[in-house]
Each structure stands twice: as C-alpha cells, then as structure tokens.
Amino acid sequence: MGLRRCAVESTLFKQWLKNLQSETGILANGDMLLKQVLIQGVDMFGKRIGFLKFKADIFCKETGQKVPGIVFARGPAVAVLILLDSEGETYAILTEQVRVPTGRVILELPAGMLDDDKGDFVGTAVREVEEETGIQLKLEDMIDLTAFLYPSTGCKFFPSAGGCDEEISLFLYRGRVDKEIIMQLQGKETGLRDHGELIKVRVVPYRELWRTTPDAKVLTAIALYEMASKEELLPSRT
C-alpha cells in the first residue's frame, strides 16, 4: 500500500473528515464544498503515521472563493499542570525541551500525543508525566480542566487552529511534598532517550509561572485553573 493510500486511511485523516462533517464542522450547513485533497507529506512513527501534511480545496458555494486549506495533522494530545505544595509555596513542574521548529529550548507542561485511537486521555497524561518527569500520578487524582469548557468547544483547546488540527486536553494534578522532593526534581534528566527525548525537569514557583514561559499549554492551563478556582469548580482538597 502506497504512502498516500495509507494517509487517506489513517486515523488522522479520518478524524479530520469527521470533524468537517460534524455538527459544528465546516461542511455542516452545506455552504462549503470540499473538492479535493492533495497529500503533500507523511511522517512515520515506526509502523504508524505520526504526522500528515496536506492541502484541502474547500470553496464557498455562493461566491466560489477558496478558503485557506493547508493542514498539518498530528491529532489529539494531552498536557498536565502539576502543582506541588511545599512549606507554604506552590510549585509548578515543567519540562525543558529542545524544540527545533522554534529554534529554541522551551519550558513546557509535561505533554504527549495519543498513541492510538482509543481515546485514553487520562491514561496517556499519567504515562507522559512519568516518562517526562519521573513523577508517578494516580488516575483518580487527575482533574480535566478542559472538561469545564462548554460542550460546543469539544472540551479541548486548539493551540494553532490556523494551520494545525492538534487539540489538547489539559489536566490538573495537585499534591503536597517535602522540600527535599522539590530539590531532587530540579534539573532531573528524563525522557525516552531512544525516542530522542532530551528532557530536564524544571521547578518554578506557581506565582511566577505566567511570566516564565511562552508555552501556550502553560498559559492556557493557568487561565483554566484560575477561572475554575474562581468559580469554585475544583473539588476540595483532602
């Protein structure tokens, strides 16, 4: 089977088509028409397709005008805001990663892509945190911050909807630890080396987090956490 055929039959491409035809999709009200799709690039992650690059020709039926349709498809992902209380201070746990597309080293929330189409967002979040930070979280302690969004949003957020289909679920974990644990985490080298992950853990006081990094996941997580706290939507801590 050729790469283009694999691309069209991939979960990534099928999900994009499903989104187009959904209740809030571009094709839902019949005003738009999809004429053709040109597959431009495929990146394999082992035996499965990891990334797709394609161009979709979508036109307004009334005017005949084509809308911008270049797509970088990478599918759903998860990220976790980890807040640890220690001796009267709340700390956020970040990962320091080399991000070649930006040409920079970026401080980010622990995050990762869903590896399959089963939709195990919480399990993926817990696994990614352990891989990237070494911290073992419990599934029952995870709070889905994006679940507080209105259902019409899909309860996900799009960090770059102008060119990428990536939709992210944001989770919150809150805990208490000794100061010794905070010191042990700072600068810890983690990540899956055989996957090319060169990751260092960085610990930042939460009060400084909003001005520490340009990572969209961090800034969105802060907004959701603060608003959920203000609206008293978060479960009480034991």
PDB file of C-alpha atoms in Angstrom:
ATOM      1  CA  MET A   1       0.000   0.000   0.000  1.00  0.00           C
ATOM      2  CA  GLY A   2       1.414   3.405  -1.001  1.00  0.00           C
ATOM      3  CA  LEU A   3       2.005   6.200   1.489  1.00  0.00           C
ATOM      4  CA  ARG A   4      -0.786   8.340   0.062  1.00  0.00           C
ATOM      5  CA  ARG A   5      -3.264   5.492   0.386  1.00  0.00           C
ATOM      6  CA  CYS A   6      -2.065   4.876   3.938  1.00  0.00           C
ATOM      7  CA  ALA A   7      -2.511   8.591   4.646  1.00  0.00           C
ATOM      8  CA  VAL A   8      -6.117   8.631   3.443  1.00  0.00           C
ATOM      9  CA  GLU A   9      -6.929   5.537   5.510  1.00  0.00           C
ATOM     10  CA  SER A  10      -5.135   6.785   8.633  1.00  0.00           C
ATOM     11  CA  THR A  11      -6.863   7.736  11.876  1.00  0.00           C
ATOM     12  CA  LEU A  12      -5.548  11.285  11.489  1.00  0.00           C
ATOM     13  CA  PHE A  13      -7.180  11.819   8.100  1.00  0.00           C
ATOM     14  CA  LYS A  14     -10.433  10.063   9.027  1.00  0.00           C
ATOM     15  CA  GLN A  15     -10.759  12.213  12.149  1.00  0.00           C
ATOM     16  CA  TRP A  16     -10.232  15.374  10.072  1.00  0.00           C
ATOM     17  CA  LEU A  17     -13.022  14.286   7.698  1.00  0.00           C
ATOM     18  CA  LYS A  18     -15.247  13.514  10.671  1.00  0.00           C
ATOM     19  CA  ASN A  19     -14.627  16.995  12.081  1.00  0.00           C
ATOM     20  CA  LEU A  20     -15.562  18.562   8.724  1.00  0.00           C
ATOM     21  CA  GLN A  21     -18.908  16.764   8.746  1.00  0.00           C
ATOM     22  CA  SER A  22     -19.688  17.140  12.446  1.00  0.00           C
ATOM     23  CA  GLU A  23     -22.482  19.348  13.809  1.00  0.00           C
ATOM     24  CA  THR A  24     -20.104  22.302  14.126  1.00  0.00           C
ATOM     25  CA  GLY A  25     -17.997  21.338  11.095  1.00  0.00           C
ATOM     26  CA  ILE A  26     -17.209  23.412   8.027  1.00  0.00           C
ATOM     27  CA  LEU A  27     -19.460  21.294   5.798  1.00  0.00           C
ATOM     28  CA  ALA A  28     -22.350  21.050   8.280  1.00  0.00           C
ATOM     29  CA  ASN A  29     -24.670  23.703   6.839  1.00  0.00           C
ATOM     30  CA  GLY A  30     -23.972  23.000   3.167  1.00  0.00           C
ATOM     31  CA  ASP A  31     -22.421  26.394   2.414  1.00  0.00           C
ATOM     32  CA  MET A  32     -18.959  24.932   1.774  1.00  0.00           C
ATOM     33  CA  LEU A  33     -17.766  22.302  -0.682  1.00  0.00           C
ATOM     34  CA  LEU A  34     -14.685  20.057  -0.418  1.00  0.00           C
ATOM     35  CA  LYS A  35     -13.415  19.468  -3.970  1.00  0.00           C
ATOM     36  CA  GLN A  36     -10.117  17.666  -3.465  1.00  0.00           C
ATOM     37  CA  VAL A  37      -7.279  16.880  -1.064  1.00  0.00           C
ATOM     38  CA  LEU A  38      -3.600  16.748  -2.015  1.00  0.00           C
ATOM     39  CA  ILE A  39      -1.402  14.702   0.324  1.00  0.00           C
ATOM     40  CA  GLN A  40       1.951  16.503   0.483  1.00  0.00           C
ATOM     41  CA  GLY A  41       3.883  14.721   3.209  1.00  0.00           C
ATOM     42  CA  VAL A  42       3.807  11.735   5.560  1.00  0.00           C
ATOM     43  CA  ASP A  43       5.987  11.135   8.636  1.00  0.00           C
ATOM     44  CA  MET A  44       6.024   7.623  10.037  1.00  0.00           C
ATOM     45  CA  PHE A  45       6.394   6.802  13.733  1.00  0.00           C
ATOM     46  CA  GLY A  46       7.517   3.213  13.377  1.00  0.00           C
ATOM     47  CA  LYS A  47       4.690   1.437  11.586  1.00  0.00           C
ATOM     48  CA  ARG A  48       2.066   4.099  12.140  1.00  0.00           C
ATOM     49  CA  ILE A  49       1.561   7.540  10.623  1.00  0.00           C
ATOM     50  CA  GLY A  50       2.601  10.250  13.068  1.00  0.00           C
ATOM     51  CA  PHE A  51       2.181  13.436  11.040  1.00  0.00           C
ATOM     52  CA  LEU A  52       0.373  14.341   7.825  1.00  0.00           C
ATOM     53  CA  LYS A  53       0.738  17.415   5.652  1.00  0.00           C
ATOM     54  CA  PHE A  54      -1.960  18.038   3.057  1.00  0.00           C
ATOM     55  CA  LYS A  55      -3.815  20.729   1.158  1.00  0.00           C
ATOM     56  CA  ALA A  56      -7.612  20.755   1.065  1.00  0.00           C
ATOM     57  CA  ASP A  57      -9.501  22.691  -1.611  1.00  0.00           C
ATOM     58  CA  ILE A  58     -12.644  23.946   0.128  1.00  0.00           C
ATOM     59  CA  PHE A  59     -14.827  26.529  -1.587  1.00  0.00           C
ATOM     60  CA  CYS A  60     -17.726  28.755  -0.588  1.00  0.00           C
ATOM     61  CA  LYS A  61     -20.626  27.660  -2.822  1.00  0.00           C
ATOM     62  CA  GLU A  62     -22.151  31.127  -3.009  1.00  0.00           C
ATOM     63  CA  THR A  63     -19.032  33.100  -4.003  1.00  0.00           C
ATOM     64  CA  GLY A  64     -16.772  30.366  -5.371  1.00  0.00           C
ATOM     65  CA  GLN A  65     -13.983  31.688  -3.158  1.00  0.00           C
ATOM     66  CA  LYS A  66     -11.477  29.164  -1.810  1.00  0.00           C
ATOM     67  CA  VAL A  67     -10.680  29.275   1.899  1.00  0.00           C
ATOM     68  CA  PRO A  68      -7.143  28.661   3.238  1.00  0.00           C
ATOM     69  CA  GLY A  69      -6.707  24.899   3.474  1.00  0.00           C
ATOM     70  CA  ILE A  70      -3.121  23.889   4.266  1.00  0.00           C
ATOM     71  CA  VAL A  71      -3.221  21.339   7.096  1.00  0.00           C
ATOM     72  CA  PHE A  72      -0.570  19.902   9.391  1.00  0.00           C
ATOM     73  CA  ALA A  73      -2.334  16.958  11.034  1.00  0.00           C
ATOM     74  CA  ARG A  74      -0.944  15.468  14.241  1.00  0.00           C
ATOM     75  CA  GLY A  75      -4.092  14.605  16.149  1.00  0.00           C
ATOM     76  CA  PRO A  76      -5.068  14.883  19.824  1.00  0.00           C
ATOM     77  CA  ALA A  77      -2.667  15.395  22.706  1.00  0.00           C
ATOM     78  CA  VAL A  78      -2.709  15.805  26.479  1.00  0.00           C
ATOM     79  CA  ALA A  79      -0.851  18.031  28.937  1.00  0.00           C
ATOM     80  CA  VAL A  80      -0.750  18.181  32.730  1.00  0.00           C
ATOM     81  CA  LEU A  81      -0.415  21.141  35.085  1.00  0.00           C
ATOM     82  CA  ILE A  82       1.330  19.676  38.155  1.00  0.00           C
ATOM     83  CA  LEU A  83       1.149  21.857  41.256  1.00  0.00           C
ATOM     84  CA  LEU A  84       3.037  20.735  44.353  1.00  0.00           C
ATOM     85  CA  ASP A  85       2.717  22.490  47.717  1.00  0.00           C
ATOM     86  CA  SER A  86       5.804  22.562  49.915  1.00  0.00           C
ATOM     87  CA  GLU A  87       6.486  24.680  53.026  1.00  0.00           C
ATOM     88  CA  GLY A  88       3.942  27.371  52.162  1.00  0.00           C
ATOM     89  CA  GLU A  89       4.897  27.684  48.471  1.00  0.00           C
ATOM     90  CA  THR A  90       3.175  26.168  45.439  1.00  0.00           C
ATOM     91  CA  TYR A  91       5.460  24.944  42.666  1.00  0.00           C
ATOM     92  CA  ALA A  92       4.728  24.046  39.042  1.00  0.00           C
ATOM     93  CA  ILE A  93       6.602  21.198  37.363  1.00  0.00           C
ATOM     94  CA  LEU A  94       7.802  21.938  33.829  1.00  0.00           C
ATOM     95  CA  THR A  95       9.938  20.175  31.269  1.00  0.00           C
ATOM     96  CA  GLU A  96      12.806  21.826  29.420  1.00  0.00           C
ATOM     97  CA  GLN A  97      12.916  20.552  25.836  1.00  0.00           C
ATOM     98  CA  VAL A  98      14.738  21.311  22.599  1.00  0.00           C
ATOM     99  CA  ARG A  99      12.068  22.435  20.109  1.00  0.00           C
ATOM    100  CA  VAL A 100      13.648  22.569  16.663  1.00  0.00           C
ATOM    101  CA  PRO A 101      10.648  24.252  14.935  1.00  0.00           C
ATOM    102  CA  THR A 102      11.071  27.286  17.208  1.00  0.00           C
ATOM    103  CA  GLY A 103      14.863  27.181  17.175  1.00  0.00           C
ATOM    104  CA  ARG A 104      14.730  27.423  20.961  1.00  0.00           C
ATOM    105  CA  VAL A 105      14.755  25.477  24.196  1.00  0.00           C
ATOM    106  CA  ILE A 106      11.264  25.774  25.685  1.00  0.00           C
ATOM    107  CA  LEU A 107       9.848  25.285  29.176  1.00  0.00           C
ATOM    108  CA  GLU A 108       6.596  23.351  28.823  1.00  0.00           C
ATOM    109  CA  LEU A 109       3.974  21.375  30.651  1.00  0.00           C
ATOM    110  CA  PRO A 110       4.559  17.615  30.560  1.00  0.00           C
ATOM    111  CA  ALA A 111       2.642  16.590  27.452  1.00  0.00           C
ATOM    112  CA  GLY A 112       2.326  13.993  24.741  1.00  0.00           C
ATOM    113  CA  MET A 113       0.353  12.729  21.772  1.00  0.00           C
ATOM    114  CA  LEU A 114      -2.238   9.989  21.950  1.00  0.00           C
ATOM    115  CA  ASP A 115      -0.505   6.913  20.579  1.00  0.00           C
ATOM    116  CA  ASP A 116      -3.687   5.242  19.332  1.00  0.00           C
ATOM    117  CA  ASP A 117      -7.342   5.913  18.552  1.00  0.00           C
ATOM    118  CA  LYS A 118      -8.743   4.523  21.813  1.00  0.00           C
ATOM    119  CA  GLY A 119      -9.084   7.979  23.340  1.00  0.00           C
ATOM    120  CA  ASP A 120      -7.389   7.150  26.658  1.00  0.00           C
ATOM    121  CA  PHE A 121      -6.646  10.777  27.502  1.00  0.00           C
ATOM    122  CA  VAL A 122      -6.205  10.352  31.265  1.00  0.00           C
ATOM    123  CA  GLY A 123      -4.014   7.260  30.933  1.00  0.00           C
ATOM    124  CA  THR A 124      -1.869   8.987  28.329  1.00  0.00           C
ATOM    125  CA  ALA A 125      -1.486  12.025  30.581  1.00  0.00           C
ATOM    126  CA  VAL A 126      -0.325   9.907  33.517  1.00  0.00           C
ATOM    127  CA  ARG A 127       2.120   7.970  31.328  1.00  0.00           C
ATOM    128  CA  GLU A 128       3.600  11.106  29.769  1.00  0.00           C
ATOM    129  CA  VAL A 129       4.156  12.696  33.177  1.00  0.00           C
ATOM    130  CA  GLU A 130       6.057   9.644  34.369  1.00  0.00           C
ATOM    131  CA  GLU A 131       8.152   9.483  31.182  1.00  0.00           C
ATOM    132  CA  GLU A 132       8.988  13.188  31.169  1.00  0.00           C
ATOM    133  CA  THR A 133       9.363  13.931  34.889  1.00  0.00           C
ATOM    134  CA  GLY A 134       9.637  10.606  36.697  1.00  0.00           C
ATOM    135  CA  ILE A 135       6.606  11.515  38.830  1.00  0.00           C
ATOM    136  CA  GLN A 136       4.028   8.764  39.247  1.00  0.00           C
ATOM    137  CA  LEU A 137       0.472  10.100  39.364  1.00  0.00           C
ATOM    138  CA  LYS A 138      -2.753   8.263  40.153  1.00  0.00           C
ATOM    139  CA  LEU A 139      -5.552   8.265  37.590  1.00  0.00           C
ATOM    140  CA  GLU A 140      -8.152   9.149  40.216  1.00  0.00           C
ATOM    141  CA  ASP A 141      -6.238  12.293  41.228  1.00  0.00           C
ATOM    142  CA  MET A 142      -6.352  13.853  37.747  1.00  0.00           C
ATOM    143  CA  ILE A 143      -8.783  16.730  37.095  1.00  0.00           C
ATOM    144  CA  ASP A 144      -9.728  17.511  33.498  1.00  0.00           C
ATOM    145  CA  LEU A 145      -9.579  21.318  33.258  1.00  0.00           C
ATOM    146  CA  THR A 146     -10.816  21.355  29.660  1.00  0.00           C
ATOM    147  CA  ALA A 147     -13.961  19.499  30.771  1.00  0.00           C
ATOM    148  CA  PHE A 148     -15.126  22.799  32.300  1.00  0.00           C
ATOM    149  CA  LEU A 149     -15.430  24.341  28.812  1.00  0.00           C
ATOM    150  CA  TYR A 150     -18.833  24.443  27.132  1.00  0.00           C
ATOM    151  CA  PRO A 151     -19.661  21.224  25.207  1.00  0.00           C
ATOM    152  CA  SER A 152     -19.781  23.200  21.956  1.00  0.00           C
ATOM    153  CA  THR A 153     -15.973  23.588  22.196  1.00  0.00           C
ATOM    154  CA  GLY A 154     -15.447  19.831  22.209  1.00  0.00           C
ATOM    155  CA  CYS A 155     -13.858  20.327  25.658  1.00  0.00           C
ATOM    156  CA  LYS A 156     -10.410  20.644  24.066  1.00  0.00           C
ATOM    157  CA  PHE A 157      -8.328  23.631  23.015  1.00  0.00           C
ATOM    158  CA  PHE A 158      -6.604  24.311  19.696  1.00  0.00           C
ATOM    159  CA  PRO A 159      -3.164  25.957  20.115  1.00  0.00           C
ATOM    160  CA  SER A 160      -2.725  26.746  16.406  1.00  0.00           C
ATOM    161  CA  ALA A 161      -6.011  26.282  14.546  1.00  0.00           C
ATOM    162  CA  GLY A 162      -4.860  28.314  11.532  1.00  0.00           C
ATOM    163  CA  GLY A 163      -2.593  25.517  10.349  1.00  0.00           C
ATOM    164  CA  CYS A 164      -2.767  22.501  12.650  1.00  0.00           C
ATOM    165  CA  ASP A 165      -5.519  20.120  13.780  1.00  0.00           C
ATOM    166  CA  GLU A 166      -3.927  19.430  17.181  1.00  0.00           C
ATOM    167  CA  GLU A 167      -6.480  19.523  20.004  1.00  0.00           C
ATOM    168  CA  ILE A 168      -5.273  19.320  23.583  1.00  0.00           C
ATOM    169  CA  SER A 169      -6.895  18.105  26.778  1.00  0.00           C
ATOM    170  CA  LEU A 170      -5.461  19.810  29.869  1.00  0.00           C
ATOM    171  CA  PHE A 171      -5.356  18.057  33.232  1.00  0.00           C
ATOM    172  CA  LEU A 172      -4.540  19.265  36.730  1.00  0.00           C
ATOM    173  CA  TYR A 173      -2.727  17.396  39.484  1.00  0.00           C
ATOM    174  CA  ARG A 174      -2.307  18.875  42.975  1.00  0.00           C
ATOM    175  CA  GLY A 175      -0.166  17.385  45.699  1.00  0.00           C
ATOM    176  CA  ARG A 176       1.954  18.060  48.774  1.00  0.00           C
ATOM    177  CA  VAL A 177       5.616  17.085  49.071  1.00  0.00           C
ATOM    178  CA  ASP A 178       8.643  17.716  51.256  1.00  0.00           C
ATOM    179  CA  LYS A 179      11.076  20.409  50.137  1.00  0.00           C
ATOM    180  CA  GLU A 180      13.634  17.661  49.553  1.00  0.00           C
ATOM    181  CA  ILE A 181      11.481  16.287  46.709  1.00  0.00           C
ATOM    182  CA  ILE A 182      11.333  19.718  45.074  1.00  0.00           C
ATOM    183  CA  MET A 183      15.113  19.957  45.210  1.00  0.00           C
ATOM    184  CA  GLN A 184      15.515  16.449  43.760  1.00  0.00           C
ATOM    185  CA  LEU A 185      13.228  17.249  40.831  1.00  0.00           C
ATOM    186  CA  GLN A 186      15.036  20.444  39.829  1.00  0.00           C
ATOM    187  CA  GLY A 187      17.251  19.717  36.825  1.00  0.00           C
ATOM    188  CA  LYS A 188      16.478  15.989  36.758  1.00  0.00           C
ATOM    189  CA  GLU A 189      17.231  14.456  33.343  1.00  0.00           C
ATOM    190  CA  THR A 190      14.363  12.350  32.000  1.00  0.00           C
ATOM    191  CA  GLY A 191      12.616  11.371  28.760  1.00  0.00           C
ATOM    192  CA  LEU A 192      12.846   8.371  26.481  1.00  0.00           C
ATOM    193  CA  ARG A 193      16.373   8.604  25.113  1.00  0.00           C
ATOM    194  CA  ASP A 194      15.696   6.015  22.397  1.00  0.00           C
ATOM    195  CA  HIS A 195      12.930   8.332  21.127  1.00  0.00           C
ATOM    196  CA  GLY A 196      15.287  11.298  21.007  1.00  0.00           C
ATOM    197  CA  GLU A 197      13.782  12.930  24.099  1.00  0.00           C
ATOM    198  CA  LEU A 198      16.384  15.067  25.904  1.00  0.00           C
ATOM    199  CA  ILE A 199      14.345  16.438  28.769  1.00  0.00           C
ATOM    200  CA  LYS A 200      15.182  18.227  32.006  1.00  0.00           C
ATOM    201  CA  VAL A 201      12.715  18.887  34.805  1.00  0.00           C
ATOM    202  CA  ARG A 202      12.356  22.488  35.946  1.00  0.00           C
ATOM    203  CA  VAL A 203      10.527  23.578  39.092  1.00  0.00           C
ATOM    204  CA  VAL A 204       9.017  27.074  39.101  1.00  0.00           C
ATOM    205  CA  PRO A 205       7.040  28.869  41.839  1.00  0.00           C
ATOM    206  CA  TYR A 206       3.433  28.995  40.603  1.00  0.00           C
ATOM    207  CA  ARG A 207       3.199  32.732  41.290  1.00  0.00           C
ATOM    208  CA  GLU A 208       5.908  33.269  38.654  1.00  0.00           C
ATOM    209  CA  LEU A 209       4.670  30.707  36.143  1.00  0.00           C
ATOM    210  CA  TRP A 210       2.607  33.059  33.955  1.00  0.00           C
ATOM    211  CA  ARG A 211       5.665  35.111  33.009  1.00  0.00           C
ATOM    212  CA  THR A 212       8.227  32.260  32.877  1.00  0.00           C
ATOM    213  CA  THR A 213       7.450  30.590  29.541  1.00  0.00           C
ATOM    214  CA  PRO A 214       5.827  31.284  26.137  1.00  0.00           C
ATOM    215  CA  ASP A 215       4.336  27.771  26.057  1.00  0.00           C
ATOM    216  CA  ALA A 216       0.656  28.021  25.052  1.00  0.00           C
ATOM    217  CA  LYS A 217      -0.195  24.950  27.122  1.00  0.00           C
ATOM    218  CA  VAL A 218       1.141  26.602  30.290  1.00  0.00           C
ATOM    219  CA  LEU A 219      -0.658  29.893  29.684  1.00  0.00           C
ATOM    220  CA  THR A 220      -3.941  28.167  28.822  1.00  0.00           C
ATOM    221  CA  ALA A 221      -3.663  25.913  31.872  1.00  0.00           C
ATOM    222  CA  ILE A 222      -3.172  28.928  34.142  1.00  0.00           C
ATOM    223  CA  ALA A 223      -6.273  30.609  32.698  1.00  0.00           C
ATOM    224  CA  LEU A 224      -8.417  27.499  33.102  1.00  0.00           C
ATOM    225  CA  TYR A 225      -7.098  26.774  36.597  1.00  0.00           C
ATOM    226  CA  GLU A 226      -7.609  30.317  37.828  1.00  0.00           C
ATOM    227  CA  MET A 227     -11.128  30.595  36.386  1.00  0.00           C
ATOM    228  CA  ALA A 228     -12.134  27.141  37.653  1.00  0.00           C
ATOM    229  CA  SER A 229     -10.835  28.129  41.106  1.00  0.00           C
ATOM    230  CA  LYS A 230     -12.688  31.431  40.990  1.00  0.00           C
ATOM    231  CA  GLU A 231     -15.942  29.697  40.021  1.00  0.00           C
ATOM    232  CA  GLU A 232     -15.355  27.045  42.762  1.00  0.00           C
ATOM    233  CA  LEU A 233     -15.486  24.219  40.220  1.00  0.00           C
ATOM    234  CA  LEU A 234     -12.493  22.317  41.551  1.00  0.00           C
ATOM    235  CA  PRO A 235     -13.024  19.526  44.099  1.00  0.00           C
ATOM    236  CA  SER A 236     -11.928  20.360  47.626  1.00  0.00           C
ATOM    237  CA  ARG A 237      -8.530  19.067  48.644  1.00  0.00           C
ATOM    238  CA  THR A 238      -8.272  16.465  51.371  1.00  0.00           C
TER     239      THR A 238
END
